[in-house]
């Protein structure tokens, strides 16, 4: 366990980096946005990000960050809950959507961080109080996120309690590349997903229906190459997302036990470095292949931040949940979900 001053925010606040892990898996986490700044597998960094805080401030990609209070999109930036309509920031202005928690989401907050070591491994406990009315959401939410590295496992445990009913849906927006982040696009890497259904989306990337993946390019039930041809084919849904940027519903009984919970085997993402298996207890995962990266804002070490240069596997509830009466955290109830990335 090690910590050091990573950089300073423009207003002078310190951005501290914390390192946890072992010889096989090592993570560097920032108190700013709870960002996973580095994720080393056998010494090779597999995550997109920056050497200086400025990169995170100017790029719009949510690199490695914690996302909340509501990850993904909310249509027309509004929802009605308990008879009250709430207007949120339409920070994805081109589509008039609320995206990833609004103007100042959890990715832009300074979190309190407490390191912890036990016989299982090394952990960081991040906490944040998200006040009532912040970003116009109802209720004060006490949020706790635990990052753990134990053997070949890297996990993120999300917990929260609100004093009023509120939409709540957290994820992490890590850009992963299983050739190593310096290893070019993901076109030679494979993805397998235990999902029988997906959300088909409209032009605003808002789900319109839950449909079977059968016969579509989204049938990843057997491993598929994430080739350029697959992601830029003529399929209407692929065209809408400019490639893979879709929500899949995890449907499998294959599971593992982790920190006392049963997590479903959601996906396997594999490249030259090996396979990364994702286990989770959220109902869905958004797969986003970095379609909107276009060579701007180079990553650490001057690496090209190119289109399809990484894959995000965002465990979550389906997008726009509050407008279907889903993903509501009731006052006093506990939000408790985990994403486990296992290197195999
Ligand atoms: C993803 C989302 C993409 C894009 C990205 C941020 O979660 O699915 O459409 O908005 O975040 O650049």
Short mmCIF file of C-alpha atoms and ligand atoms in Angstrom, two decimals:
data_model
loop_
_atom_site.label_atom_id
_atom_site.label_comp_id
_atom_site.label_asym_id
_atom_site.label_seq_id
_atom_site.Cartn_x
_atom_site.Cartn_y
_atom_site.Cartn_z
CA UNK A 1 0.00 0.00 0.00
CA UNK A 2 1.42 3.34 -1.05
CA UNK A 3 0.02 6.85 -1.53
CA UNK A 4 1.42 10.06 -2.99
CA UNK A 5 0.43 13.48 -4.30
CA UNK A 6 -0.64 12.84 -7.92
CA UNK A 7 -1.41 16.43 -8.89
CA UNK A 8 -3.47 19.46 -7.87
CA UNK A 9 -6.87 20.59 -9.12
CA UNK A 10 -7.00 24.14 -10.58
CA UNK A 11 -8.57 25.32 -7.29
CA UNK A 12 -5.56 23.99 -5.35
CA UNK A 13 -7.11 20.85 -3.86
CA UNK A 14 -4.77 17.85 -3.70
CA UNK A 15 -5.35 14.83 -5.91
CA UNK A 16 -3.90 11.84 -4.06
CA UNK A 17 -3.04 8.51 -5.67
CA UNK A 18 -3.32 5.23 -3.74
CA UNK A 19 -1.77 1.98 -4.91
CA UNK A 20 -3.16 -1.41 -3.89
CA UNK A 21 -2.40 -4.90 -5.06
CA UNK A 22 0.22 -7.56 -5.51
CA UNK A 23 2.76 -8.70 -8.12
CA UNK A 24 0.03 -9.87 -10.52
CA UNK A 25 -2.67 -7.19 -10.18
CA UNK A 26 -1.97 -3.60 -9.09
CA UNK A 27 -4.37 -0.68 -9.15
CA UNK A 28 -3.74 3.04 -8.73
CA UNK A 29 -6.85 4.89 -7.57
CA UNK A 30 -7.31 8.67 -7.28
CA UNK A 31 -9.40 10.42 -4.65
CA UNK A 32 -10.61 12.61 -7.56
CA UNK A 33 -13.58 10.80 -9.15
CA UNK A 34 -12.44 7.52 -7.56
CA UNK A 35 -10.60 7.16 -10.86
CA UNK A 36 -8.73 3.94 -11.60
CA UNK A 37 -5.68 5.67 -13.03
CA UNK A 38 -3.70 2.48 -13.65
CA UNK A 39 -4.57 -1.19 -13.65
CA UNK A 40 -1.50 -3.37 -14.08
CA UNK A 41 -1.81 -7.02 -14.98
CA UNK A 42 1.58 -8.75 -14.76
CA UNK A 43 3.16 -5.28 -14.93
CA UNK A 44 1.26 -4.15 -18.05
CA UNK A 45 -1.22 -1.29 -17.82
CA UNK A 46 -4.59 -2.24 -19.33
CA UNK A 47 -6.52 0.95 -18.61
CA UNK A 48 -6.97 4.26 -20.48
CA UNK A 49 -6.22 7.41 -18.50
CA UNK A 50 -3.85 10.29 -17.86
CA UNK A 51 -0.59 11.17 -16.10
CA UNK A 52 -1.90 14.58 -15.03
CA UNK A 53 -5.28 15.62 -13.69
CA UNK A 54 -5.71 18.05 -16.60
CA UNK A 55 -6.33 15.14 -19.00
CA UNK A 56 -9.28 14.01 -16.88
CA UNK A 57 -10.62 17.57 -16.68
CA UNK A 58 -10.55 18.38 -20.40
CA UNK A 59 -11.49 15.07 -22.05
CA UNK A 60 -15.13 14.07 -21.89
CA UNK A 61 -14.70 10.32 -21.59
CA UNK A 62 -15.16 9.65 -17.85
CA UNK A 63 -11.91 7.60 -17.97
CA UNK A 64 -11.74 5.05 -15.15
CA UNK A 65 -14.13 7.10 -13.00
CA UNK A 66 -16.96 6.27 -10.63
CA UNK A 67 -20.27 7.28 -12.20
CA UNK A 68 -23.33 8.45 -10.27
CA UNK A 69 -25.90 9.29 -9.03
CA UNK A 70 -27.37 7.80 -12.21
CA UNK A 71 -25.03 6.11 -14.68
CA UNK A 72 -25.98 6.22 -18.37
CA UNK A 73 -28.82 8.23 -19.92
CA UNK A 74 -32.12 9.67 -18.71
CA UNK A 75 -34.42 10.70 -21.56
CA UNK A 76 -35.09 14.43 -21.97
CA UNK A 77 -33.20 14.90 -18.70
CA UNK A 78 -36.31 14.42 -16.58
CA UNK A 79 -38.24 11.85 -14.61
CA UNK A 80 -41.29 11.71 -12.36
CA UNK A 81 -41.06 10.08 -8.95
CA UNK A 82 -43.82 9.91 -6.31
CA UNK A 83 -45.87 12.35 -8.41
CA UNK A 84 -43.15 15.00 -8.64
CA UNK A 85 -41.38 15.85 -11.90
CA UNK A 86 -37.63 16.43 -11.59
CA UNK A 87 -35.72 18.37 -14.24
CA UNK A 88 -32.05 17.40 -14.52
CA UNK A 89 -29.17 18.89 -16.49
CA UNK A 90 -29.27 17.90 -20.17
CA UNK A 91 -25.49 17.61 -20.21
CA UNK A 92 -25.57 15.39 -23.30
CA UNK A 93 -27.00 18.40 -25.09
CA UNK A 94 -26.96 17.04 -28.67
CA UNK A 95 -29.44 14.33 -27.61
CA UNK A 96 -31.13 16.34 -24.85
CA UNK A 97 -30.23 13.58 -22.37
CA UNK A 98 -28.97 13.62 -18.81
CA UNK A 99 -25.75 11.56 -18.89
CA UNK A 100 -23.68 9.97 -16.11
CA UNK A 101 -25.01 12.06 -13.23
CA UNK A 102 -25.03 15.53 -14.81
CA UNK A 103 -22.70 18.53 -14.77
CA UNK A 104 -20.71 17.51 -11.68
CA UNK A 105 -21.22 13.79 -11.24
CA UNK A 106 -19.36 11.44 -8.92
CA UNK A 107 -16.53 11.34 -11.49
CA UNK A 108 -15.70 14.97 -10.64
CA UNK A 109 -15.92 14.79 -6.83
CA UNK A 110 -13.12 14.47 -4.30
CA UNK A 111 -13.86 11.31 -2.30
CA UNK A 112 -12.66 10.49 1.22
CA UNK A 113 -10.34 7.48 1.02
CA UNK A 114 -9.40 5.00 3.76
CA UNK A 115 -6.93 2.18 3.00
CA UNK A 116 -7.49 -1.23 4.59
CA UNK A 117 -5.45 -4.44 4.50
CA UNK A 118 -6.69 -7.87 5.61
CA UNK A 119 -5.79 -11.46 4.95
CA UNK A 120 -7.70 -11.42 1.64
CA UNK A 121 -5.76 -8.51 0.17
CA UNK A 122 -5.65 -4.72 -0.04
CA UNK A 123 -8.67 -2.45 -0.15
CA UNK A 124 -9.60 1.22 -0.45
CA UNK A 125 -12.84 2.46 1.04
CA UNK A 126 -14.09 5.62 -0.69
CA UNK A 127 -16.96 7.63 0.77
CA UNK A 128 -19.01 10.59 -0.38
CA UNK A 129 -22.06 12.43 0.90
CA UNK A 130 -24.22 13.45 -2.07
CA UNK A 131 -26.57 16.13 -0.66
CA UNK A 132 -30.32 16.49 -1.19
CA UNK A 133 -31.01 18.56 -4.31
CA UNK A 134 -27.54 18.08 -5.76
CA UNK A 135 -27.91 17.96 -9.57
CA UNK A 136 -31.61 18.33 -8.68
CA UNK A 137 -31.97 14.74 -7.45
CA UNK A 138 -34.05 14.14 -4.30
CA UNK A 139 -32.47 12.90 -1.06
CA UNK A 140 -29.11 12.93 0.65
CA UNK A 141 -27.22 9.78 -0.30
CA UNK A 142 -24.35 8.32 1.71
CA UNK A 143 -22.21 6.49 -0.81
CA UNK A 144 -19.45 3.98 -0.14
CA UNK A 145 -17.30 2.28 -2.77
CA UNK A 146 -14.71 -0.37 -1.90
CA UNK A 147 -11.97 -1.24 -4.36
CA UNK A 148 -10.22 -4.52 -3.56
CA UNK A 149 -7.32 -6.43 -5.01
CA UNK A 150 -7.15 -10.01 -3.76
CA UNK A 151 -4.98 -12.45 -5.69
CA UNK A 152 -5.99 -12.21 -9.36
CA UNK A 153 -9.23 -10.40 -8.54
CA UNK A 154 -10.04 -6.71 -8.77
CA UNK A 155 -13.46 -5.80 -7.39
CA UNK A 156 -15.63 -2.74 -6.92
CA UNK A 157 -18.32 -2.88 -4.25
CA UNK A 158 -20.95 -0.13 -4.42
CA UNK A 159 -23.08 0.65 -1.35
CA UNK A 160 -25.46 3.53 -0.72
CA UNK A 161 -28.35 4.65 1.48
CA UNK A 162 -30.63 7.62 0.75
CA UNK A 163 -33.01 9.47 3.08
CA UNK A 164 -35.55 9.98 0.24
CA UNK A 165 -36.57 7.84 -2.72
CA UNK A 166 -34.19 8.58 -5.60
CA UNK A 167 -32.98 7.13 -8.89
CA UNK A 168 -29.67 5.45 -8.19
CA UNK A 169 -27.37 3.50 -10.50
CA UNK A 170 -23.61 3.42 -10.13
CA UNK A 171 -20.85 2.07 -12.30
CA UNK A 172 -17.19 2.54 -13.16
CA UNK A 173 -16.18 3.77 -16.59
CA UNK A 174 -12.83 1.98 -17.06
CA UNK A 175 -11.50 1.76 -20.63
CA UNK A 176 -9.89 -1.68 -20.81
CA UNK A 177 -7.62 -3.18 -23.42
CA UNK A 178 -6.53 -6.80 -23.01
CA UNK A 179 -3.49 -6.25 -25.23
CA UNK A 180 -2.43 -3.54 -22.80
CA UNK A 181 -3.56 0.06 -23.30
CA UNK A 182 -0.54 0.61 -25.58
CA UNK A 183 -1.66 -2.36 -27.70
CA UNK A 184 -3.78 -0.60 -30.34
CA UNK A 185 -7.48 -1.16 -31.06
CA UNK A 186 -9.59 -4.01 -29.66
CA UNK A 187 -10.33 -5.39 -33.16
CA UNK A 188 -8.23 -8.52 -32.49
CA UNK A 189 -9.81 -9.15 -29.06
CA UNK A 190 -12.80 -11.31 -28.20
CA UNK A 191 -15.91 -10.80 -26.10
CA UNK A 192 -18.28 -13.38 -24.72
CA UNK A 193 -21.42 -12.27 -22.86
CA UNK A 194 -23.99 -14.39 -21.05
CA UNK A 195 -26.92 -12.31 -22.25
CA UNK A 196 -30.04 -13.50 -24.09
CA UNK A 197 -31.57 -10.00 -24.32
CA UNK A 198 -30.45 -6.47 -25.10
CA UNK A 199 -31.95 -2.99 -25.10
CA UNK A 200 -32.62 -1.76 -28.61
CA UNK A 201 -32.21 2.01 -28.72
CA UNK A 202 -33.55 5.00 -30.63
CA UNK A 203 -31.50 7.77 -32.25
CA UNK A 204 -30.91 9.31 -28.82
CA UNK A 205 -29.45 6.00 -27.57
CA UNK A 206 -32.39 5.58 -25.20
CA UNK A 207 -33.79 2.03 -24.87
CA UNK A 208 -37.08 1.44 -26.66
CA UNK A 209 -37.44 -2.33 -26.18
CA UNK A 210 -35.92 -5.39 -24.53
CA UNK A 211 -35.28 -7.74 -27.44
CA UNK A 212 -33.66 -11.17 -27.91
CA UNK A 213 -30.09 -11.08 -29.19
CA UNK A 214 -30.76 -14.07 -31.47
CA UNK A 215 -29.69 -13.41 -35.04
CA UNK A 216 -28.20 -9.98 -34.22
CA UNK A 217 -24.55 -8.85 -33.99
CA UNK A 218 -25.20 -8.61 -30.24
CA UNK A 219 -25.33 -12.37 -29.79
CA UNK A 220 -22.10 -12.79 -27.84
CA UNK A 221 -23.17 -16.03 -26.16
CA UNK A 222 -20.21 -17.67 -27.83
CA UNK A 223 -16.98 -15.61 -28.01
CA UNK A 224 -16.91 -13.15 -30.90
CA UNK A 225 -14.09 -11.13 -32.41
CA UNK A 226 -14.65 -7.39 -31.83
CA UNK A 227 -13.57 -6.74 -35.40
CA UNK A 228 -13.94 -3.47 -37.25
CA UNK A 229 -16.41 -5.23 -39.59
CA UNK A 230 -18.60 -6.27 -36.65
CA UNK A 231 -18.73 -2.83 -35.08
CA UNK A 232 -19.15 -0.86 -38.26
CA UNK A 233 -21.55 -3.15 -40.09
CA UNK A 234 -24.93 -2.27 -41.60
CA UNK A 235 -26.97 -3.35 -38.59
CA UNK A 236 -29.34 -0.52 -37.58
CA UNK A 237 -28.50 -0.83 -33.88
CA UNK A 238 -24.73 -0.85 -34.48
CA UNK A 239 -25.15 2.23 -36.69
CA UNK A 240 -27.07 4.07 -33.96
CA UNK A 241 -24.28 3.48 -31.43
CA UNK A 242 -21.57 4.10 -34.04
CA UNK A 243 -20.49 0.61 -32.99
CA UNK A 244 -20.98 -1.37 -29.80
CA UNK A 245 -22.56 0.95 -27.20
CA UNK A 246 -25.42 -1.15 -25.88
CA UNK A 247 -27.01 -2.53 -22.77
CA UNK A 248 -27.22 -6.32 -22.41
CA UNK A 249 -29.29 -8.20 -19.83
CA UNK A 250 -27.24 -10.83 -18.00
CA UNK A 251 -29.05 -14.17 -18.12
CA UNK A 252 -27.07 -17.02 -16.65
CA UNK A 253 -26.93 -19.29 -13.64
CA UNK A 254 -23.12 -19.58 -13.85
CA UNK A 255 -21.86 -17.82 -10.75
CA UNK A 256 -19.05 -17.31 -8.27
CA UNK A 257 -19.08 -16.49 -4.57
CA UNK A 258 -17.34 -13.24 -3.75
CA UNK A 259 -17.20 -11.38 -0.42
CA UNK A 260 -20.24 -13.39 0.72
CA UNK A 261 -22.33 -12.68 -2.38
CA UNK A 262 -23.29 -14.71 -5.43
CA UNK A 263 -22.21 -12.94 -8.63
CA UNK A 264 -23.26 -14.03 -12.11
CA UNK A 265 -20.62 -14.72 -14.74
CA UNK A 266 -21.48 -11.88 -17.09
CA UNK A 267 -18.70 -11.63 -19.66
CA UNK A 268 -15.23 -12.67 -20.76
CA UNK A 269 -13.04 -10.14 -22.55
CA UNK A 270 -9.80 -11.58 -23.92
CA UNK A 271 -6.70 -10.38 -25.73
CA UNK A 272 -2.97 -11.06 -25.94
CA UNK A 273 -2.54 -10.70 -22.15
CA UNK A 274 -5.20 -13.30 -21.37
CA UNK A 275 -8.83 -13.27 -20.29
CA UNK A 276 -10.66 -10.94 -17.96
CA UNK A 277 -13.89 -12.37 -16.60
CA UNK A 278 -16.56 -10.03 -15.28
CA UNK A 279 -18.89 -11.22 -12.52
CA UNK A 280 -21.68 -9.05 -11.17
CA UNK A 281 -25.05 -8.95 -9.42
CA UNK A 282 -26.39 -5.99 -11.41
CA UNK A 283 -29.03 -7.03 -13.96
CA UNK A 284 -27.22 -5.44 -16.90
CA UNK A 285 -23.91 -4.39 -18.40
CA UNK A 286 -23.39 -1.54 -20.88
CA UNK A 287 -20.68 -2.42 -23.39
CA UNK A 288 -19.11 0.70 -24.87
CA UNK A 289 -16.23 0.26 -27.31
CA UNK A 290 -14.86 3.80 -27.16
CA UNK A 291 -16.73 4.74 -30.36
CA UNK A 292 -16.61 8.46 -29.60
CA UNK A 293 -12.84 8.60 -29.10
CA UNK A 294 -11.23 10.14 -32.16
CA UNK A 295 -7.54 10.62 -31.49
CA UNK A 296 -8.06 13.74 -29.38
CA UNK A 297 -6.77 14.06 -25.77
CA UNK A 298 -3.91 11.49 -25.98
CA UNK A 299 -3.71 9.08 -23.05
CA UNK A 300 -0.79 8.81 -20.60
CA UNK A 301 2.61 8.59 -22.23
CA UNK A 302 1.15 10.24 -25.38
CA UNK A 303 -0.81 7.12 -26.37
CA UNK A 304 -3.36 7.54 -29.15
CA UNK A 305 -6.87 7.77 -27.67
CA UNK A 306 -8.27 6.19 -30.79
CA UNK A 307 -11.71 4.97 -31.77
CA UNK A 308 -12.23 1.41 -30.47
CA UNK A 309 -8.97 1.63 -28.55
CA UNK A 310 -10.62 0.09 -25.46
CA UNK A 311 -13.79 -1.51 -24.12
CA UNK A 312 -15.85 -0.34 -21.13
CA UNK A 313 -17.82 -3.02 -19.29
CA UNK A 314 -20.19 -0.94 -17.17
CA UNK A 315 -22.19 -3.02 -14.68
CA UNK A 316 -25.53 -1.27 -14.08
CA UNK A 317 -29.31 -1.11 -14.41
CA UNK A 318 -30.69 -0.54 -17.91
CA UNK A 319 -30.45 3.08 -19.14
CA UNK A 320 -33.34 5.49 -18.53
CA UNK A 321 -34.64 3.29 -15.68
CA UNK A 322 -36.41 6.09 -13.78
CA UNK A 323 -38.73 6.62 -16.77
CA UNK A 324 -39.81 2.97 -16.53
CA UNK A 325 -40.12 3.00 -12.74
CA UNK A 326 -36.83 1.06 -12.40
CA UNK A 327 -33.58 1.69 -10.54
CA UNK A 328 -35.22 3.61 -7.71
CA UNK A 329 -33.44 3.40 -4.36
CA UNK A 330 -36.14 3.66 -1.69
CA UNK A 331 -35.54 5.78 1.41
CA UNK A 332 -33.62 3.80 4.03
CA UNK A 333 -33.04 0.78 1.79
CA UNK A 334 -29.53 -0.33 0.91
CA UNK A 335 -28.04 -0.22 -2.57
CA UNK A 336 -25.48 -3.04 -2.66
CA UNK A 337 -23.90 -4.21 -5.93
CA UNK A 338 -20.51 -5.56 -6.95
CA UNK A 339 -18.41 -5.82 -10.09
CA UNK A 340 -15.61 -8.37 -9.96
CA UNK A 341 -12.93 -8.46 -12.66
CA UNK A 342 -11.01 -11.74 -12.47
CA UNK A 343 -7.85 -12.27 -14.51
CA UNK A 344 -7.71 -15.86 -15.73
C1 LIG B 1 -20.80 5.46 -22.17
C2 LIG B 1 -21.97 5.65 -23.08
C3 LIG B 1 -21.46 6.25 -24.36
C4 LIG B 1 -20.70 7.55 -24.10
C5 LIG B 1 -19.64 7.29 -23.05
C6 LIG B 1 -18.91 8.55 -22.64
O1 LIG B 1 -21.21 4.92 -20.94
O2 LIG B 1 -22.60 4.41 -23.30
O3 LIG B 1 -22.54 6.47 -25.25
O4 LIG B 1 -21.58 8.54 -23.67
O5 LIG B 1 -20.20 6.73 -21.91
O6 LIG B 1 -18.14 9.06 -23.66
#
